[in-house]
Short mmCIF file of C-alpha atoms and ligand atoms in Angstrom, two decimals:
data_model
loop_
_atom_site.label_atom_id
_atom_site.label_comp_id
_atom_site.label_asym_id
_atom_site.label_seq_id
_atom_site.Cartn_x
_atom_site.Cartn_y
_atom_site.Cartn_z
CA UNK I 29 0.09 -6.43 -19.72
CA UNK I 30 3.76 -5.56 -19.69
CA UNK I 31 6.56 -8.04 -20.01
CA UNK I 32 7.43 -8.00 -16.30
CA UNK I 33 3.91 -9.05 -15.36
CA UNK I 34 3.89 -11.85 -17.90
CA UNK I 35 7.17 -13.15 -16.42
CA UNK I 36 5.71 -12.96 -12.92
CA UNK I 37 2.64 -14.86 -13.92
CA UNK I 38 4.84 -17.35 -15.73
CA UNK I 39 7.03 -17.83 -12.68
CA UNK I 40 4.01 -18.26 -10.43
CA UNK I 41 2.57 -20.84 -12.77
CA UNK I 42 5.88 -22.69 -12.74
CA UNK I 43 5.92 -22.72 -8.94
CA UNK I 44 2.34 -24.02 -8.87
CA UNK I 45 3.21 -26.67 -11.42
CA UNK I 46 6.18 -27.75 -9.34
CA UNK I 47 4.04 -27.85 -6.24
CA UNK I 48 1.59 -30.03 -8.13
CA UNK I 49 4.32 -32.30 -9.40
CA UNK I 50 6.51 -32.68 -6.36
CA UNK I 51 5.16 -31.32 -3.09
CA UNK I 52 1.70 -32.90 -3.00
CA UNK I 53 2.88 -36.45 -3.71
CA UNK I 54 5.78 -35.86 -1.31
CA UNK I 55 3.22 -35.17 1.43
CA UNK I 56 1.15 -38.15 0.37
CA UNK I 57 4.28 -40.32 0.54
CA UNK I 58 4.96 -39.35 4.14
CA UNK I 59 5.27 -42.52 6.14
CA UNK I 60 2.92 -43.02 9.03
CA UNK I 61 3.57 -45.71 11.62
CA UNK I 62 0.34 -46.44 13.45
CA UNK I 63 0.94 -47.63 17.01
CA UNK I 64 -1.28 -50.48 18.17
CA UNK I 65 -1.57 -52.14 21.54
CA UNK I 66 -3.18 -55.12 23.25
CA UNK I 67 -2.99 -56.60 26.75
CA UNK I 68 -2.19 -60.00 25.27
CA UNK I 69 1.16 -61.35 23.99
CA UNK I 70 2.29 -61.83 20.39
CA UNK I 71 0.59 -64.85 18.87
CA UNK I 72 -2.68 -64.33 20.79
CA UNK I 73 -5.56 -64.20 18.25
CA UNK I 74 -6.43 -60.54 18.68
CA UNK I 75 -2.76 -59.53 18.48
CA UNK I 76 -2.07 -61.75 15.49
CA UNK I 77 -5.10 -60.41 13.62
CA UNK I 78 -3.88 -56.82 14.03
CA UNK I 79 -0.30 -57.75 13.09
CA UNK I 80 -1.64 -59.34 9.88
CA UNK I 81 -3.75 -56.29 9.24
CA UNK I 82 -0.58 -54.19 9.50
CA UNK I 83 1.16 -56.31 6.88
CA UNK I 84 -1.76 -55.87 4.50
CA UNK I 85 -1.86 -52.14 5.15
CA UNK I 86 1.83 -51.86 4.41
CA UNK I 87 1.49 -53.85 1.18
CA UNK I 88 -1.55 -51.88 0.00
CA UNK I 89 0.17 -48.51 0.55
CA UNK I 90 3.68 -49.48 -0.56
CA UNK I 91 4.93 -49.01 2.98
CA UNK I 92 3.39 -45.57 3.48
CA UNK I 93 1.14 -46.84 6.30
CA UNK I 94 2.16 -49.52 8.73
CA UNK I 95 1.26 -50.79 12.18
CA UNK I 96 3.68 -51.17 15.06
CA UNK I 97 2.30 -53.54 17.68
CA UNK I 98 3.03 -53.10 21.39
CA UNK I 99 1.70 -56.34 22.91
CA UNK I 100 1.60 -57.67 26.50
CA UNK I 101 0.43 -54.49 28.24
CA UNK I 102 3.63 -52.68 27.25
CA UNK I 103 1.62 -49.46 27.19
CA UNK I 104 -0.38 -50.25 30.33
CA UNK I 105 -3.70 -51.96 31.06
CA UNK I 106 -6.89 -51.46 29.14
CA UNK I 107 -7.81 -48.23 30.92
CA UNK I 108 -4.48 -46.66 29.94
CA UNK I 109 -4.81 -48.01 26.39
CA UNK I 110 -8.20 -46.33 25.96
CA UNK I 111 -6.89 -43.05 27.35
CA UNK I 112 -3.89 -43.09 25.02
CA UNK I 113 -6.06 -43.76 21.99
CA UNK I 114 -8.39 -40.95 23.02
CA UNK I 115 -5.60 -38.39 23.04
CA UNK I 116 -3.97 -39.77 19.88
CA UNK I 117 -0.83 -41.13 21.59
CA UNK I 118 -1.59 -44.41 19.85
CA UNK I 119 -3.78 -45.26 16.88
CA UNK I 120 -5.20 -48.73 17.50
CA UNK I 121 -6.27 -50.31 20.79
CA UNK I 122 -7.84 -53.72 20.92
CA UNK I 123 -10.08 -53.67 23.93
CA UNK I 124 -12.92 -55.59 25.51
CA UNK I 125 -16.42 -54.10 25.40
CA UNK I 126 -16.22 -54.46 29.21
CA UNK I 127 -14.59 -51.12 30.05
CA UNK I 128 -16.44 -49.30 27.23
CA UNK I 129 -19.87 -49.79 28.84
CA UNK I 130 -19.62 -46.82 31.19
CA UNK I 131 -18.61 -44.60 28.23
CA UNK I 132 -21.18 -45.74 25.64
CA UNK I 133 -24.28 -46.92 27.56
CA UNK I 134 -25.74 -49.04 24.72
CA UNK I 135 -22.58 -51.14 24.63
CA UNK I 136 -23.26 -52.19 28.22
CA UNK I 137 -26.01 -54.43 26.90
CA UNK I 138 -23.29 -56.76 25.58
CA UNK I 139 -21.90 -56.82 29.14
CA UNK I 140 -25.07 -58.24 30.69
CA UNK I 141 -24.56 -61.75 32.11
CA UNK I 142 -26.00 -64.52 29.92
CA UNK I 143 -26.95 -62.00 27.21
CA UNK I 144 -26.16 -64.30 24.30
CA UNK I 145 -27.57 -67.82 23.95
CA UNK I 146 -24.38 -69.20 22.47
CA UNK I 147 -21.39 -68.28 20.29
CA UNK I 148 -23.41 -68.49 17.06
CA UNK I 149 -25.91 -65.99 18.46
CA UNK I 150 -23.19 -63.56 19.53
CA UNK I 151 -21.47 -63.82 16.13
CA UNK I 152 -24.70 -63.22 14.27
CA UNK I 153 -25.31 -60.08 16.34
CA UNK I 154 -21.85 -58.55 15.86
CA UNK I 155 -21.71 -59.51 12.16
CA UNK I 156 -25.14 -58.04 11.48
CA UNK I 157 -26.89 -54.66 11.59
CA UNK I 158 -26.76 -54.42 15.40
CA UNK I 159 -22.99 -54.88 15.32
CA UNK I 160 -22.62 -52.10 12.72
CA UNK I 161 -24.93 -49.88 14.69
CA UNK I 162 -22.97 -50.37 17.91
CA UNK I 163 -19.67 -49.54 16.18
CA UNK I 164 -21.31 -46.40 14.83
CA UNK I 165 -22.71 -45.51 18.28
CA UNK I 166 -19.17 -45.66 19.58
CA UNK I 167 -17.69 -43.69 16.68
CA UNK I 168 -20.38 -40.99 16.90
CA UNK I 169 -20.20 -40.67 20.67
CA UNK I 170 -19.05 -37.12 21.43
CA UNK I 171 -17.03 -38.10 24.52
CA UNK I 172 -15.56 -41.46 23.45
CA UNK I 173 -13.09 -39.93 20.97
CA UNK I 174 -12.71 -43.34 19.37
CA UNK I 175 -13.68 -44.93 16.08
CA UNK I 176 -14.98 -48.51 16.19
CA UNK I 177 -13.16 -50.49 13.49
CA UNK I 178 -14.30 -54.07 13.96
CA UNK I 179 -15.33 -56.80 16.37
CA UNK I 180 -13.40 -59.77 17.61
CA UNK I 181 -14.37 -63.02 19.35
CA UNK I 182 -13.48 -63.56 22.98
CA UNK I 183 -15.41 -66.72 23.87
CA UNK I 184 -17.15 -67.12 27.21
CA UNK I 185 -15.88 -65.99 30.59
CA UNK I 186 -15.60 -68.54 33.36
CA UNK I 187 -14.81 -68.30 37.07
CA UNK I 188 -11.52 -69.67 38.41
CA UNK I 189 -10.11 -69.63 41.94
CA UNK I 190 -7.46 -71.05 44.22
CA UNK I 191 -9.76 -72.40 46.96
CA UNK I 192 -12.13 -75.06 45.66
CA UNK I 193 -14.13 -76.14 42.62
CA UNK I 194 -17.22 -74.01 41.97
CA UNK I 195 -20.21 -76.12 40.98
CA UNK I 196 -23.12 -74.19 42.49
CA UNK I 197 -23.89 -70.66 43.61
CA UNK I 198 -23.15 -71.71 47.20
CA UNK I 199 -19.54 -72.50 46.18
CA UNK I 200 -19.03 -68.87 45.14
CA UNK I 201 -19.87 -67.61 48.62
CA UNK I 202 -16.99 -65.72 50.18
CA UNK I 203 -14.72 -65.94 47.14
CA UNK I 204 -13.03 -62.69 46.13
CA UNK I 205 -13.16 -62.63 42.36
CA UNK I 206 -11.45 -60.01 40.22
CA UNK I 207 -13.78 -58.43 37.66
CA UNK I 208 -13.14 -55.91 34.88
CA UNK I 209 -13.54 -52.24 35.79
CA UNK I 210 -17.24 -51.63 35.18
CA UNK I 211 -19.91 -51.67 37.93
CA UNK I 212 -22.06 -54.11 35.96
CA UNK I 213 -19.45 -56.83 36.53
CA UNK I 214 -19.00 -56.27 40.27
CA UNK I 215 -22.80 -56.27 40.65
CA UNK I 216 -23.01 -59.48 38.63
CA UNK I 217 -20.46 -61.30 40.75
CA UNK I 218 -22.11 -60.08 43.93
CA UNK I 219 -25.50 -61.24 42.63
CA UNK I 220 -23.98 -64.67 42.04
CA UNK I 221 -22.90 -64.78 45.68
CA UNK I 222 -19.19 -64.03 45.34
CA UNK I 223 -17.35 -60.79 46.17
CA UNK I 224 -16.57 -58.90 42.99
CA UNK I 225 -13.36 -56.85 43.09
CA UNK I 226 -12.75 -54.43 40.19
CA UNK I 227 -9.17 -54.02 38.99
CA UNK I 228 -7.16 -53.82 35.80
CA UNK I 229 -5.94 -56.94 34.03
CA UNK I 230 -2.42 -55.65 34.60
CA UNK I 231 -2.85 -55.99 38.39
CA UNK I 232 -4.42 -59.43 38.40
CA UNK I 233 -1.38 -61.74 38.72
CA UNK I 234 -0.03 -59.75 41.61
CA UNK I 235 -3.45 -59.73 43.28
CA UNK I 236 -3.74 -63.52 42.96
CA UNK I 237 -0.18 -64.03 44.20
CA UNK I 238 -0.73 -61.93 47.30
CA UNK I 239 -4.23 -63.23 48.00
CA UNK I 240 -5.91 -59.86 47.44
CA UNK I 241 -8.29 -61.95 45.32
CA UNK I 242 -8.94 -65.70 45.29
CA UNK I 243 -9.40 -65.77 41.56
CA UNK I 244 -10.92 -64.13 38.54
CA UNK I 245 -13.01 -64.94 35.48
CA UNK I 246 -11.98 -65.04 31.88
CA UNK I 247 -11.94 -67.06 28.67
CA UNK I 248 -9.67 -70.08 28.12
CA UNK I 249 -6.99 -68.31 26.05
CA UNK I 250 -6.54 -65.45 28.56
CA UNK I 251 -6.35 -67.91 31.47
CA UNK I 252 -3.86 -70.15 29.67
CA UNK I 253 -1.65 -67.54 28.03
CA UNK I 254 -1.38 -65.60 31.30
CA UNK I 255 -0.67 -68.90 33.11
CA UNK I 256 -3.32 -68.01 35.67
CA UNK I 257 -3.53 -71.72 36.54
CA UNK I 258 -0.36 -71.22 38.55
CA UNK I 259 -2.43 -69.24 41.07
CA UNK I 260 -6.01 -70.46 40.57
CA UNK I 261 -6.34 -74.00 39.29
CA UNK I 262 -10.08 -74.59 39.85
CA UNK I 263 -11.70 -73.51 36.60
CA UNK I 264 -15.51 -73.71 36.32
CA UNK I 265 -17.51 -73.43 33.13
CA UNK I 266 -19.88 -70.78 34.42
CA UNK I 267 -19.98 -69.08 31.00
CA UNK I 268 -21.69 -66.15 32.71
CA UNK I 269 -20.41 -63.59 30.20
CA UNK I 270 -19.77 -63.60 26.47
CA UNK I 271 -18.27 -60.23 25.67
CA UNK I 272 -17.04 -59.43 22.20
CA UNK I 273 -13.97 -57.25 21.82
CA UNK I 274 -13.49 -54.15 19.70
CA UNK I 275 -10.61 -52.82 17.73
CA UNK I 276 -10.80 -49.08 18.20
CA UNK I 277 -8.94 -46.26 16.47
CA UNK I 278 -8.04 -42.87 17.82
CA UNK I 279 -10.54 -40.30 16.50
CA UNK I 280 -7.81 -37.67 16.61
CA UNK I 281 -5.56 -39.70 14.29
CA UNK I 282 -8.56 -40.76 12.15
CA UNK I 283 -9.42 -37.14 11.41
CA UNK I 284 -5.92 -36.59 10.04
CA UNK I 285 -6.27 -39.44 7.52
CA UNK I 286 -7.53 -39.15 3.94
CA UNK I 287 -10.91 -40.64 3.01
CA UNK I 288 -9.07 -43.35 1.03
CA UNK I 289 -6.91 -44.34 3.97
CA UNK I 290 -9.94 -44.49 6.25
CA UNK I 291 -11.76 -46.68 3.74
CA UNK I 292 -8.74 -48.98 3.46
CA UNK I 293 -8.45 -49.37 7.25
CA UNK I 294 -12.19 -50.02 7.50
CA UNK I 295 -12.00 -52.71 4.80
CA UNK I 296 -8.97 -54.39 6.38
CA UNK I 297 -10.79 -54.25 9.74
CA UNK I 298 -13.69 -56.25 8.30
CA UNK I 299 -11.18 -58.81 7.05
CA UNK I 300 -9.45 -58.90 10.45
CA UNK I 301 -12.82 -59.65 12.09
CA UNK I 302 -13.13 -62.79 9.96
CA UNK I 303 -9.53 -63.88 10.30
CA UNK I 304 -9.46 -63.42 14.07
CA UNK I 305 -12.42 -65.76 14.40
CA UNK I 306 -10.59 -68.77 13.01
CA UNK I 307 -7.53 -67.87 15.05
CA UNK I 308 -9.80 -67.71 18.09
CA UNK I 309 -11.23 -71.19 17.68
CA UNK I 310 -7.71 -72.61 17.29
CA UNK I 311 -6.51 -70.71 20.36
CA UNK I 312 -9.40 -71.98 22.48
CA UNK I 313 -8.51 -75.58 21.63
CA UNK I 314 -4.82 -75.00 22.32
CA UNK I 315 -5.65 -73.28 25.62
CA UNK I 316 -7.78 -76.19 26.84
CA UNK I 317 -4.91 -78.56 26.03
CA UNK I 318 -2.44 -76.34 27.86
CA UNK I 319 -4.77 -76.25 30.87
CA UNK I 320 -5.11 -80.04 30.89
CA UNK I 321 -1.34 -80.45 30.54
CA UNK I 322 -0.96 -78.25 33.62
CA UNK I 323 -3.38 -80.21 35.76
CA UNK I 324 -6.30 -77.79 35.65
CA UNK I 325 -9.59 -79.24 36.72
CA UNK I 326 -12.24 -77.97 34.27
CA UNK I 327 -15.46 -78.17 36.26
CA UNK I 328 -18.78 -78.48 34.42
CA UNK I 329 -21.81 -76.67 35.83
CA UNK I 330 -24.66 -79.17 35.74
CA UNK I 331 -27.41 -76.60 36.18
CA UNK I 332 -26.92 -73.01 35.03
CA UNK I 333 -30.53 -71.97 35.74
CA UNK I 334 -29.83 -70.75 39.30
CA UNK I 335 -26.95 -68.64 37.95
CA UNK I 336 -29.23 -67.07 35.36
CA UNK I 337 -31.96 -66.44 37.93
CA UNK I 338 -29.50 -64.85 40.35
CA UNK I 339 -28.46 -62.10 37.93
CA UNK I 340 -32.02 -60.91 37.22
CA UNK I 341 -31.55 -57.79 39.41
CA UNK I 342 -28.50 -56.86 37.30
CA UNK I 343 -30.66 -57.00 34.19
CA UNK I 344 -33.30 -54.85 35.88
CA UNK I 345 -30.70 -52.28 36.87
CA UNK I 346 -28.59 -52.08 33.70
CA UNK I 347 -31.04 -53.24 31.07
CA UNK I 348 -34.08 -51.14 31.86
CA UNK I 349 -33.06 -48.24 29.60
CA UNK I 350 -32.27 -50.53 26.71
CA UNK I 351 -35.30 -52.83 26.51
CA UNK I 352 -35.70 -52.27 22.75
CA UNK I 353 -32.10 -53.15 21.96
CA UNK I 354 -32.19 -56.21 24.25
CA UNK I 355 -35.31 -57.46 22.51
CA UNK I 356 -33.71 -56.97 19.08
CA UNK I 357 -30.65 -58.94 20.20
CA UNK I 358 -32.82 -61.72 21.60
CA UNK I 359 -34.81 -61.82 18.36
CA UNK I 360 -31.68 -62.56 16.33
CA UNK I 361 -32.07 -66.25 15.55
C1 BDP B 19 -9.55 -60.58 28.20
C2 BDP B 19 -9.72 -59.50 27.17
C3 BDP B 19 -8.97 -58.25 27.56
C4 BDP B 19 -9.34 -57.82 28.94
C5 BDP B 19 -9.19 -58.96 29.91
C6 BDP B 19 -9.64 -58.59 31.31
O1 BDP B 19 -9.22 -59.96 25.95
O2 BDP B 19 -9.25 -57.25 26.63
O3 BDP B 19 -8.51 -56.78 29.36
O4 BDP B 19 -9.94 -60.09 29.47
O5 BDP B 19 -10.19 -59.44 32.00
O6 BDP B 19 -10.36 -61.66 27.87
O7 BDP B 19 -9.42 -57.45 31.71
#
């Protein structure tokens, strides 16, 4: 080996050493701001849980990773949020399972009316093996292009309208009720005797104001924080749906992350699931108070049996391919 070659090898080694010392950590240090969005405003439990998650992420990575939250439908309604996450225009979207049903069929089981016996049952399902399995089903789905990070509570959904109190199925007759964009919900409302109208959450206030719909259905915090009582003050505890929510992550962005960063986000997601739950209970209480302060009549449904009977055809139509999963959910005690 002549001297020139030795020098060349030496120089190459020096370059490699420099690359090892400076360039690789420089790449690792590159800051990444992960965009997140939610239909709800700052302070709402789902939003707050993700904001807190962002602070933890920032602390754990010395500021390398952070979350920037765009609340209050700043990036559009849920449909737009899902589409943006799918193409990687944003990283996190906190969405209801509602609009995911048509994409991942198994998830539609959570969208069946009166699926869960009560909150404890729903929580046990999402916290347990079925919950993990459903997140995996979403993450593995070839067309969803999303990673399921964690679940969040969203209480029960209840019908509200501007016309009159709903106490029985007969009271729903002729009422135009906005439902989330998924045929299972329109079919459910129609089975209950009302007229289900599918539209985005972002169009709801306008639709109530102009009388395109007489009302909608949602949980207490959504109704109160959106001040829906200004347009529909008859609120009935139909509790016909109990749909958990999911924090999803863009698969495109996920694939660009290191295994460590993925593991960190997964871990913080599990913590967010727990934290959001307490925030949720507090928000439900505050929402009921806000409703009472604003003169909302919260109507109790004395007999829910007829409501449960009425949606049987919806179960036959949407549940028939998932009998095994439905049975496993029902067997969770
Ligand atoms: C709220 C959910 C939100 C949905 C909204 C709706 O938190 O994700 O977009 O209902 O009715 O409860 O569309």
